[in-house]
Amino acid sequence: MDPQQLRTFVTVVRLGSFSEAARDLGYTQSAVSQQIAALEADLGTGLLLRRPVGPTEAGARLLEHAGPLLVRLDAARADVARLAGAPSARLTVGATPLALGATLGRALADVRRAHPRVDLVVRTVAQQALPALVATGEVDLALIDGLAAPSDPLPLPDVGPLSTVAVDEQPPAVALPAGHPLAGRRGLALADLSAARWLEAPDLAPTAARLRAATAVDGFRPAVRYLGTDVRGLLALVAAGHGLAVLPAAVAAGAPGVVAVPVREPRLVHRTELVHGSLPEGPAALLARLLSG
């Protein structure tokens, strides 16, 4: 398959329009139609319905493959460019919201002393999106946090040959409202809370699917979805009784109206990992050494 045809197909599906895809890609509408027709001829089947525009069954299946394929192509280009090019004067660091902290701040101060002209950018990005940004060179390196078994790496998507190293581990806790019947417990088994009301905050806390996988128990149905990165907002919802969340114990413990009860079962840690691709000598490589040392 031609990568450009595949990218055009994804854009048409995303925008639901041949003309909008042409504007987005800088092509004529005729060129977009020709690329889709060539891709359909190559695969021997129709991929798009025309009125309204949308994927056929075969097109929907191709779409599942297309995203990872295009990311890997962009990742390969970025990886080679990093090795072949001179170090950039810009350092872009990605971090999940709970991975931002004093450790990163101190390391960045050391980098700026060593490279006073560095153009520093820090981006807060959701966990599932961040590895692809590292692989494709949109960020130079990233700090990603999440829940994992003590001996397991974080369950990150496979987007290319990235290096990961653990830089911090904390005990996880269940964030409960202060008046909750279980607030006085010394520890909790997550499986015993599968029928409780939970907050679904994918950018901050383990999702219901992640909790089900960790406990091998069904349940953990979200009562409220919180689509944001402000942990104070999430903890305010916990304090008001809208649902529970699993967070690093130190994060949950300091919130007004919230009690942090340690997770005793299963054995889990809240880990922060440094994720990066190839790093030529320069500000990014120095930051990686500081964070992993």
PDB file of C-alpha atoms in Angstrom:
ATOM      1  CA  MET A   1       0.000   0.000   0.000  1.00  0.00           C
ATOM      2  CA  ASP A   2       1.142   3.507  -0.801  1.00  0.00           C
ATOM      3  CA  PRO A   3       1.565   5.446   2.470  1.00  0.00           C
ATOM      4  CA  GLN A   4       0.248   8.670   0.978  1.00  0.00           C
ATOM      5  CA  GLN A   5      -2.891   6.929  -0.246  1.00  0.00           C
ATOM      6  CA  LEU A   6      -3.333   5.451   3.222  1.00  0.00           C
ATOM      7  CA  ARG A   7      -2.921   8.875   4.832  1.00  0.00           C
ATOM      8  CA  THR A   8      -5.466  10.339   2.425  1.00  0.00           C
ATOM      9  CA  PHE A   9      -7.923   7.542   3.267  1.00  0.00           C
ATOM     10  CA  VAL A  10      -7.572   8.216   7.011  1.00  0.00           C
ATOM     11  CA  THR A  11      -8.126  11.942   6.450  1.00  0.00           C
ATOM     12  CA  VAL A  12     -11.287  11.368   4.385  1.00  0.00           C
ATOM     13  CA  VAL A  13     -12.702   9.123   7.111  1.00  0.00           C
ATOM     14  CA  ARG A  14     -11.747  11.557   9.875  1.00  0.00           C
ATOM     15  CA  LEU A  15     -13.381  14.534   8.143  1.00  0.00           C
ATOM     16  CA  GLY A  16     -16.235  12.610   6.518  1.00  0.00           C
ATOM     17  CA  SER A  17     -15.749  14.485   3.253  1.00  0.00           C
ATOM     18  CA  PHE A  18     -13.609  14.265   0.124  1.00  0.00           C
ATOM     19  CA  SER A  19     -13.620  18.059  -0.326  1.00  0.00           C
ATOM     20  CA  GLU A  20     -12.678  18.745   3.317  1.00  0.00           C
ATOM     21  CA  ALA A  21      -9.897  16.164   3.083  1.00  0.00           C
ATOM     22  CA  ALA A  22      -8.601  17.869  -0.078  1.00  0.00           C
ATOM     23  CA  ARG A  23      -8.475  21.231   1.718  1.00  0.00           C
ATOM     24  CA  ASP A  24      -6.800  19.679   4.756  1.00  0.00           C
ATOM     25  CA  LEU A  25      -4.140  17.920   2.672  1.00  0.00           C
ATOM     26  CA  GLY A  26      -3.635  20.694   0.108  1.00  0.00           C
ATOM     27  CA  TYR A  27      -4.839  18.563  -2.832  1.00  0.00           C
ATOM     28  CA  THR A  28      -7.593  18.976  -5.377  1.00  0.00           C
ATOM     29  CA  GLN A  29     -10.740  16.956  -4.739  1.00  0.00           C
ATOM     30  CA  SER A  30     -10.015  15.048  -7.947  1.00  0.00           C
ATOM     31  CA  ALA A  31      -6.582  14.032  -6.617  1.00  0.00           C
ATOM     32  CA  VAL A  32      -8.133  12.757  -3.383  1.00  0.00           C
ATOM     33  CA  SER A  33     -10.695  10.719  -5.330  1.00  0.00           C
ATOM     34  CA  GLN A  34      -7.944   9.264  -7.532  1.00  0.00           C
ATOM     35  CA  GLN A  35      -5.867   8.239  -4.505  1.00  0.00           C
ATOM     36  CA  ILE A  36      -8.843   6.519  -2.859  1.00  0.00           C
ATOM     37  CA  ALA A  37      -9.708   4.755  -6.110  1.00  0.00           C
ATOM     38  CA  ALA A  38      -6.102   3.577  -6.490  1.00  0.00           C
ATOM     39  CA  LEU A  39      -6.074   2.253  -2.913  1.00  0.00           C
ATOM     40  CA  GLU A  40      -9.365   0.423  -3.472  1.00  0.00           C
ATOM     41  CA  ALA A  41      -8.004  -1.076  -6.707  1.00  0.00           C
ATOM     42  CA  ASP A  42      -4.825  -2.170  -4.911  1.00  0.00           C
ATOM     43  CA  LEU A  43      -6.800  -3.936  -2.175  1.00  0.00           C
ATOM     44  CA  GLY A  44      -9.492  -5.219  -4.514  1.00  0.00           C
ATOM     45  CA  THR A  45     -12.458  -3.934  -2.503  1.00  0.00           C
ATOM     46  CA  GLY A  46     -14.436  -0.799  -1.753  1.00  0.00           C
ATOM     47  CA  LEU A  47     -13.246   1.122   1.286  1.00  0.00           C
ATOM     48  CA  LEU A  48     -15.546   4.151   1.392  1.00  0.00           C
ATOM     49  CA  LEU A  49     -19.248   4.755   1.033  1.00  0.00           C
ATOM     50  CA  ARG A  50     -19.845   7.951  -0.895  1.00  0.00           C
ATOM     51  CA  ARG A  51     -23.210   9.283   0.374  1.00  0.00           C
ATOM     52  CA  PRO A  52     -22.757   9.867   3.237  1.00  0.00           C
ATOM     53  CA  VAL A  53     -18.980   9.420   3.262  1.00  0.00           C
ATOM     54  CA  GLY A  54     -17.896   6.699   5.662  1.00  0.00           C
ATOM     55  CA  PRO A  55     -15.929   3.458   5.771  1.00  0.00           C
ATOM     56  CA  THR A  56     -17.268   0.162   4.486  1.00  0.00           C
ATOM     57  CA  GLU A  57     -16.718  -2.929   6.629  1.00  0.00           C
ATOM     58  CA  ALA A  58     -13.378  -3.459   4.867  1.00  0.00           C
ATOM     59  CA  GLY A  59     -12.562   0.237   5.256  1.00  0.00           C
ATOM     60  CA  ALA A  60     -13.237   0.103   8.994  1.00  0.00           C
ATOM     61  CA  ARG A  61     -10.869  -2.833   9.311  1.00  0.00           C
ATOM     62  CA  LEU A  62      -8.187  -1.019   7.283  1.00  0.00           C
ATOM     63  CA  LEU A  63      -8.617   1.996   9.558  1.00  0.00           C
ATOM     64  CA  GLU A  64      -7.617  -0.165  12.553  1.00  0.00           C
ATOM     65  CA  HIS A  65      -4.304  -0.920  10.816  1.00  0.00           C
ATOM     66  CA  ALA A  66      -3.767   2.516   9.282  1.00  0.00           C
ATOM     67  CA  GLY A  67      -3.135   4.511  12.458  1.00  0.00           C
ATOM     68  CA  PRO A  68      -0.332   2.300  13.820  1.00  0.00           C
ATOM     69  CA  LEU A  69       1.204   1.909  10.340  1.00  0.00           C
ATOM     70  CA  LEU A  70       1.385   5.649   9.737  1.00  0.00           C
ATOM     71  CA  VAL A  71       2.778   6.284  13.222  1.00  0.00           C
ATOM     72  CA  ARG A  72       5.513   3.703  12.628  1.00  0.00           C
ATOM     73  CA  LEU A  73       6.416   5.319   9.288  1.00  0.00           C
ATOM     74  CA  ASP A  74       6.626   8.757  10.905  1.00  0.00           C
ATOM     75  CA  ALA A  75       8.600   7.252  13.783  1.00  0.00           C
ATOM     76  CA  ALA A  76      11.141   5.694  11.413  1.00  0.00           C
ATOM     77  CA  ARG A  77      11.655   9.021   9.629  1.00  0.00           C
ATOM     78  CA  ALA A  78      12.047  10.885  12.939  1.00  0.00           C
ATOM     79  CA  ASP A  79      14.457   8.288  14.367  1.00  0.00           C
ATOM     80  CA  VAL A  80      16.774   8.465  11.361  1.00  0.00           C
ATOM     81  CA  ALA A  81      16.581  12.269  11.330  1.00  0.00           C
ATOM     82  CA  ARG A  82      17.601  12.431  14.998  1.00  0.00           C
ATOM     83  CA  LEU A  83      20.653  10.284  14.341  1.00  0.00           C
ATOM     84  CA  ALA A  84      21.676  12.115  11.179  1.00  0.00           C
ATOM     85  CA  GLY A  85      20.984  15.694  12.220  1.00  0.00           C
ATOM     86  CA  ALA A  86      22.626  18.169  14.557  1.00  0.00           C
ATOM     87  CA  PRO A  87      21.180  18.577  18.057  1.00  0.00           C
ATOM     88  CA  SER A  88      18.204  20.926  18.076  1.00  0.00           C
ATOM     89  CA  ALA A  89      18.254  24.209  19.982  1.00  0.00           C
ATOM     90  CA  ARG A  90      14.712  23.407  21.158  1.00  0.00           C
ATOM     91  CA  LEU A  91      13.971  20.877  23.891  1.00  0.00           C
ATOM     92  CA  THR A  92      10.365  19.693  24.005  1.00  0.00           C
ATOM     93  CA  VAL A  93       9.441  17.592  27.015  1.00  0.00           C
ATOM     94  CA  GLY A  94       6.133  15.763  27.229  1.00  0.00           C
ATOM     95  CA  ALA A  95       4.632  14.688  30.522  1.00  0.00           C
ATOM     96  CA  THR A  96       1.420  13.186  31.782  1.00  0.00           C
ATOM     97  CA  PRO A  97      -0.204  15.478  34.371  1.00  0.00           C
ATOM     98  CA  LEU A  98       0.857  13.513  37.452  1.00  0.00           C
ATOM     99  CA  ALA A  99       4.424  13.059  36.151  1.00  0.00           C
ATOM    100  CA  LEU A 100       5.124  16.781  36.371  1.00  0.00           C
ATOM    101  CA  GLY A 101       6.928  17.564  39.596  1.00  0.00           C
ATOM    102  CA  ALA A 102       9.981  18.780  41.444  1.00  0.00           C
ATOM    103  CA  THR A 103      12.298  16.117  39.979  1.00  0.00           C
ATOM    104  CA  LEU A 104      11.652  17.311  36.440  1.00  0.00           C
ATOM    105  CA  GLY A 105      11.896  20.942  37.524  1.00  0.00           C
ATOM    106  CA  ARG A 106      15.336  20.444  39.085  1.00  0.00           C
ATOM    107  CA  ALA A 107      16.608  18.486  36.096  1.00  0.00           C
ATOM    108  CA  LEU A 108      15.420  21.172  33.673  1.00  0.00           C
ATOM    109  CA  ALA A 109      17.233  23.816  35.743  1.00  0.00           C
ATOM    110  CA  ASP A 110      20.460  21.820  35.359  1.00  0.00           C
ATOM    111  CA  VAL A 111      19.894  21.540  31.608  1.00  0.00           C
ATOM    112  CA  ARG A 112      19.362  25.299  31.280  1.00  0.00           C
ATOM    113  CA  ARG A 113      22.577  25.999  33.181  1.00  0.00           C
ATOM    114  CA  ALA A 114      24.480  23.716  30.812  1.00  0.00           C
ATOM    115  CA  HIS A 115      22.664  24.998  27.702  1.00  0.00           C
ATOM    116  CA  PRO A 116      21.567  28.582  28.483  1.00  0.00           C
ATOM    117  CA  ARG A 117      20.288  29.196  24.953  1.00  0.00           C
ATOM    118  CA  VAL A 118      17.971  26.175  24.864  1.00  0.00           C
ATOM    119  CA  ASP A 119      14.381  26.917  23.818  1.00  0.00           C
ATOM    120  CA  LEU A 120      12.441  24.882  26.389  1.00  0.00           C
ATOM    121  CA  VAL A 121       8.869  23.663  25.897  1.00  0.00           C
ATOM    122  CA  VAL A 122       6.948  21.461  28.350  1.00  0.00           C
ATOM    123  CA  ARG A 123       3.720  19.831  27.124  1.00  0.00           C
ATOM    124  CA  THR A 124       1.128  18.053  29.242  1.00  0.00           C
ATOM    125  CA  VAL A 125      -0.322  15.157  27.237  1.00  0.00           C
ATOM    126  CA  ALA A 126      -2.524  12.157  28.003  1.00  0.00           C
ATOM    127  CA  GLN A 127      -0.737   8.835  28.544  1.00  0.00           C
ATOM    128  CA  GLN A 128      -2.011   6.979  25.480  1.00  0.00           C
ATOM    129  CA  ALA A 129      -1.076   9.797  23.073  1.00  0.00           C
ATOM    130  CA  LEU A 130       2.377  10.560  24.452  1.00  0.00           C
ATOM    131  CA  PRO A 131       4.438   7.543  23.217  1.00  0.00           C
ATOM    132  CA  ALA A 132       3.481   8.279  19.607  1.00  0.00           C
ATOM    133  CA  LEU A 133       4.563  11.909  20.018  1.00  0.00           C
ATOM    134  CA  VAL A 134       7.956  10.717  21.275  1.00  0.00           C
ATOM    135  CA  ALA A 135       8.306   8.202  18.447  1.00  0.00           C
ATOM    136  CA  THR A 136       7.465  10.739  15.742  1.00  0.00           C
ATOM    137  CA  GLY A 137       9.728  13.443  17.181  1.00  0.00           C
ATOM    138  CA  GLU A 138       7.013  15.893  18.240  1.00  0.00           C
ATOM    139  CA  VAL A 139       8.461  15.699  21.743  1.00  0.00           C
ATOM    140  CA  ASP A 140      12.075  14.780  22.487  1.00  0.00           C
ATOM    141  CA  LEU A 141      11.390  12.681  25.554  1.00  0.00           C
ATOM    142  CA  ALA A 142       8.544  12.112  27.974  1.00  0.00           C
ATOM    143  CA  LEU A 143       7.650  11.270  31.540  1.00  0.00           C
ATOM    144  CA  ILE A 144       4.665   8.948  31.679  1.00  0.00           C
ATOM    145  CA  ASP A 145       2.941   7.710  34.834  1.00  0.00           C
ATOM    146  CA  GLY A 146       0.515   4.878  35.437  1.00  0.00           C
ATOM    147  CA  LEU A 147      -0.429   1.790  37.406  1.00  0.00           C
ATOM    148  CA  ALA A 148       1.583  -1.410  37.019  1.00  0.00           C
ATOM    149  CA  ALA A 149       2.589  -4.584  38.804  1.00  0.00           C
ATOM    150  CA  PRO A 150       5.884  -4.129  40.702  1.00  0.00           C
ATOM    151  CA  SER A 151       7.922  -6.106  38.153  1.00  0.00           C
ATOM    152  CA  ASP A 152       6.101  -5.011  34.983  1.00  0.00           C
ATOM    153  CA  PRO A 153       6.662  -1.969  32.752  1.00  0.00           C
ATOM    154  CA  LEU A 154       3.793   0.396  32.109  1.00  0.00           C
ATOM    155  CA  PRO A 155       1.391  -0.958  29.463  1.00  0.00           C
ATOM    156  CA  LEU A 156       2.268   1.518  26.698  1.00  0.00           C
ATOM    157  CA  PRO A 157       1.283   1.236  23.017  1.00  0.00           C
ATOM    158  CA  ASP A 158       3.891  -0.184  20.641  1.00  0.00           C
ATOM    159  CA  VAL A 159       4.774   2.740  18.383  1.00  0.00           C
ATOM    160  CA  GLY A 160       8.428   2.055  17.644  1.00  0.00           C
ATOM    161  CA  PRO A 161      11.821   1.273  19.200  1.00  0.00           C
ATOM    162  CA  LEU A 162      11.621   3.465  22.310  1.00  0.00           C
ATOM    163  CA  SER A 163      13.691   3.184  25.479  1.00  0.00           C
ATOM    164  CA  THR A 164      11.960   3.248  28.863  1.00  0.00           C
ATOM    165  CA  VAL A 165      13.390   3.481  32.367  1.00  0.00           C
ATOM    166  CA  ALA A 166      11.586   3.798  35.683  1.00  0.00           C
ATOM    167  CA  VAL A 167      12.366   7.078  37.449  1.00  0.00           C
ATOM    168  CA  ASP A 168       9.890   6.999  40.350  1.00  0.00           C
ATOM    169  CA  GLU A 169       7.532   4.638  42.161  1.00  0.00           C
ATOM    170  CA  GLN A 170       4.857   5.455  44.703  1.00  0.00           C
ATOM    171  CA  PRO A 171       2.253   3.354  46.497  1.00  0.00           C
ATOM    172  CA  PRO A 172      -1.233   3.735  45.024  1.00  0.00           C
ATOM    173  CA  ALA A 173      -4.247   4.559  47.146  1.00  0.00           C
ATOM    174  CA  VAL A 174      -8.001   4.675  46.729  1.00  0.00           C
ATOM    175  CA  ALA A 175      -9.231   8.248  47.070  1.00  0.00           C
ATOM    176  CA  LEU A 176     -12.424   8.204  49.154  1.00  0.00           C
ATOM    177  CA  PRO A 177     -14.651  10.985  50.510  1.00  0.00           C
ATOM    178  CA  ALA A 178     -13.885  11.623  54.181  1.00  0.00           C
ATOM    179  CA  GLY A 179     -17.251  10.259  55.333  1.00  0.00           C
ATOM    180  CA  HIS A 180     -17.031   7.020  53.362  1.00  0.00           C
ATOM    181  CA  PRO A 181     -17.608   3.826  55.429  1.00  0.00           C
ATOM    182  CA  LEU A 182     -14.207   2.480  54.315  1.00  0.00           C
ATOM    183  CA  ALA A 183     -12.271   5.668  55.018  1.00  0.00           C
ATOM    184  CA  GLY A 184     -10.870   4.288  58.273  1.00  0.00           C
ATOM    185  CA  ARG A 185      -9.429   1.099  56.767  1.00  0.00           C
ATOM    186  CA  ARG A 186      -5.669   0.534  56.804  1.00  0.00           C
ATOM    187  CA  GLY A 187      -5.777  -1.026  53.330  1.00  0.00           C
ATOM    188  CA  LEU A 188      -8.216  -2.074  50.621  1.00  0.00           C
ATOM    189  CA  ALA A 189      -8.513  -4.822  48.021  1.00  0.00           C
ATOM    190  CA  LEU A 190      -9.581  -3.292  44.718  1.00  0.00           C
ATOM    191  CA  ALA A 191     -11.657  -6.354  43.835  1.00  0.00           C
ATOM    192  CA  ASP A 192     -13.887  -5.645  46.855  1.00  0.00           C
ATOM    193  CA  LEU A 193     -14.720  -2.245  45.348  1.00  0.00           C
ATOM    194  CA  SER A 194     -15.761  -3.455  41.902  1.00  0.00           C
ATOM    195  CA  ALA A 195     -19.406  -2.526  42.548  1.00  0.00           C
ATOM    196  CA  ALA A 196     -18.602   0.939  43.926  1.00  0.00           C
ATOM    197  CA  ARG A 197     -19.172   4.228  42.124  1.00  0.00           C
ATOM    198  CA  TRP A 198     -16.018   5.148  40.188  1.00  0.00           C
ATOM    199  CA  LEU A 199     -14.777   8.254  38.449  1.00  0.00           C
ATOM    200  CA  GLU A 200     -13.500   7.686  34.927  1.00  0.00           C
ATOM    201  CA  ALA A 201     -10.613  10.132  34.472  1.00  0.00           C
ATOM    202  CA  PRO A 202      -8.467   8.697  31.653  1.00  0.00           C
ATOM    203  CA  ASP A 203      -5.932  11.550  31.729  1.00  0.00           C
ATOM    204  CA  LEU A 204      -5.276  11.207  35.460  1.00  0.00           C
ATOM    205  CA  ALA A 205      -6.247   7.842  36.930  1.00  0.00           C
ATOM    206  CA  PRO A 206      -6.468   4.192  35.844  1.00  0.00           C
ATOM    207  CA  THR A 207      -9.543   3.608  33.724  1.00  0.00           C
ATOM    208  CA  ALA A 208     -12.248   1.082  34.552  1.00  0.00           C
ATOM    209  CA  ALA A 209     -10.774  -1.235  31.914  1.00  0.00           C
ATOM    210  CA  ARG A 210      -7.347  -0.982  33.568  1.00  0.00           C
ATOM    211  CA  LEU A 211      -8.814  -1.779  36.999  1.00  0.00           C
ATOM    212  CA  ARG A 212     -10.674  -4.776  35.592  1.00  0.00           C
ATOM    213  CA  ALA A 213      -7.455  -6.035  34.016  1.00  0.00           C
ATOM    214  CA  ALA A 214      -5.500  -5.530  37.251  1.00  0.00           C
ATOM    215  CA  THR A 215      -8.023  -7.379  39.410  1.00  0.00           C
ATOM    216  CA  ALA A 216      -9.430  -9.925  36.911  1.00  0.00           C
ATOM    217  CA  VAL A 217     -12.856  -8.876  38.214  1.00  0.00           C
ATOM    218  CA  ASP A 218     -15.733  -7.388  36.247  1.00  0.00           C
ATOM    219  CA  GLY A 219     -17.322  -4.156  37.406  1.00  0.00           C
ATOM    220  CA  PHE A 220     -15.734  -0.753  38.117  1.00  0.00           C
ATOM    221  CA  ARG A 221     -18.514   0.958  36.155  1.00  0.00           C
ATOM    222  CA  PRO A 222     -17.942   4.708  35.864  1.00  0.00           C
ATOM    223  CA  ALA A 223     -20.519   6.908  37.579  1.00  0.00           C
ATOM    224  CA  VAL A 224     -19.000  10.155  36.247  1.00  0.00           C
ATOM    225  CA  ARG A 225     -16.534  10.828  33.428  1.00  0.00           C
ATOM    226  CA  TYR A 226     -13.969  13.537  34.147  1.00  0.00           C
ATOM    227  CA  LEU A 227     -12.271  14.682  30.948  1.00  0.00           C
ATOM    228  CA  GLY A 228      -9.563  16.966  32.266  1.00  0.00           C
ATOM    229  CA  THR A 229      -6.032  17.144  33.616  1.00  0.00           C
ATOM    230  CA  ASP A 230      -6.592  19.168  36.814  1.00  0.00           C
ATOM    231  CA  VAL A 231      -6.210  16.706  39.673  1.00  0.00           C
ATOM    232  CA  ARG A 232      -7.790  19.211  42.059  1.00  0.00           C
ATOM    233  CA  GLY A 233     -11.005  19.028  40.066  1.00  0.00           C
ATOM    234  CA  LEU A 234     -10.960  15.245  40.202  1.00  0.00           C
ATOM    235  CA  LEU A 235     -10.376  15.225  43.972  1.00  0.00           C
ATOM    236  CA  ALA A 236     -13.196  17.748  44.448  1.00  0.00           C
ATOM    237  CA  LEU A 237     -15.538  15.257  42.778  1.00  0.00           C
ATOM    238  CA  VAL A 238     -14.244  12.493  45.059  1.00  0.00           C
ATOM    239  CA  ALA A 239     -14.793  14.694  48.125  1.00  0.00           C
ATOM    240  CA  ALA A 240     -18.362  15.417  47.009  1.00  0.00           C
ATOM    241  CA  GLY A 241     -19.132  11.697  46.784  1.00  0.00           C
ATOM    242  CA  HIS A 242     -19.395  11.359  43.015  1.00  0.00           C
ATOM    243  CA  GLY A 243     -17.041   8.379  42.840  1.00  0.00           C
ATOM    244  CA  LEU A 244     -13.700   6.821  43.771  1.00  0.00           C
ATOM    245  CA  ALA A 245     -10.337   7.013  42.012  1.00  0.00           C
ATOM    246  CA  VAL A 246      -6.964   5.286  42.315  1.00  0.00           C
ATOM    247  CA  LEU A 247      -4.151   7.809  42.596  1.00  0.00           C
ATOM    248  CA  PRO A 248      -0.643   8.043  44.042  1.00  0.00           C
ATOM    249  CA  ALA A 249      -1.037   8.087  47.826  1.00  0.00           C
ATOM    250  CA  ALA A 250       0.819  11.407  48.163  1.00  0.00           C
ATOM    251  CA  VAL A 251      -1.496  13.093  45.646  1.00  0.00           C
ATOM    252  CA  ALA A 252      -4.740  11.857  47.191  1.00  0.00           C
ATOM    253  CA  ALA A 253      -3.745  12.391  50.821  1.00  0.00           C
ATOM    254  CA  GLY A 254      -3.403  16.152  50.734  1.00  0.00           C
ATOM    255  CA  ALA A 255      -6.833  17.024  49.342  1.00  0.00           C
ATOM    256  CA  PRO A 256      -9.530  18.536  51.597  1.00  0.00           C
ATOM    257  CA  GLY A 257     -12.417  16.175  52.238  1.00  0.00           C
ATOM    258  CA  VAL A 258     -10.532  13.192  50.788  1.00  0.00           C
ATOM    259  CA  VAL A 259      -9.011  10.193  52.547  1.00  0.00           C
ATOM    260  CA  ALA A 260      -6.323   8.079  50.841  1.00  0.00           C
ATOM    261  CA  VAL A 261      -6.496   4.393  51.784  1.00  0.00           C
ATOM    262  CA  PRO A 262      -3.588   2.248  50.507  1.00  0.00           C
ATOM    263  CA  VAL A 263      -4.243  -0.440  47.891  1.00  0.00           C
ATOM    264  CA  ARG A 264      -3.221  -3.749  49.506  1.00  0.00           C
ATOM    265  CA  GLU A 265      -4.449  -6.131  46.807  1.00  0.00           C
ATOM    266  CA  PRO A 266      -3.430  -6.684  44.105  1.00  0.00           C
ATOM    267  CA  ARG A 267       0.190  -5.654  44.540  1.00  0.00           C
ATOM    268  CA  LEU A 268       0.574  -2.559  42.402  1.00  0.00           C
ATOM    269  CA  VAL A 269       2.771   0.519  42.130  1.00  0.00           C
ATOM    270  CA  HIS A 270       2.216   3.923  40.624  1.00  0.00           C
ATOM    271  CA  ARG A 271       5.266   4.233  38.383  1.00  0.00           C
ATOM    272  CA  THR A 272       6.703   7.107  36.365  1.00  0.00           C
ATOM    273  CA  GLU A 273       8.850   6.133  33.387  1.00  0.00           C
ATOM    274  CA  LEU A 274      11.153   8.118  31.147  1.00  0.00           C
ATOM    275  CA  VAL A 275      10.442   7.343  27.486  1.00  0.00           C
ATOM    276  CA  HIS A 276      12.663   8.411  24.588  1.00  0.00           C
ATOM    277  CA  GLY A 277      14.022   7.416  21.198  1.00  0.00           C
ATOM    278  CA  SER A 278      17.579   7.858  19.988  1.00  0.00           C
ATOM    279  CA  LEU A 279      19.121  10.973  21.550  1.00  0.00           C
ATOM    280  CA  PRO A 280      22.180  12.627  19.981  1.00  0.00           C
ATOM    281  CA  GLU A 281      24.343  14.507  22.471  1.00  0.00           C
ATOM    282  CA  GLY A 282      22.672  17.747  23.510  1.00  0.00           C
ATOM    283  CA  PRO A 283      20.019  19.097  25.909  1.00  0.00           C
ATOM    284  CA  ALA A 284      17.651  16.125  25.493  1.00  0.00           C
ATOM    285  CA  ALA A 285      20.392  13.562  26.141  1.00  0.00           C
ATOM    286  CA  LEU A 286      21.526  15.484  29.231  1.00  0.00           C
ATOM    287  CA  LEU A 287      17.975  15.622  30.580  1.00  0.00           C
ATOM    288  CA  ALA A 288      17.575  11.878  30.021  1.00  0.00           C
ATOM    289  CA  ARG A 289      20.753  11.186  31.999  1.00  0.00           C
ATOM    290  CA  LEU A 290      19.679  13.455  34.838  1.00  0.00           C
ATOM    291  CA  LEU A 291      16.249  11.864  35.104  1.00  0.00           C
ATOM    292  CA  SER A 292      17.419   8.268  34.852  1.00  0.00           C
ATOM    293  CA  GLY A 293      20.426   8.679  37.154  1.00  0.00           C
TER     294      GLY A 293
END
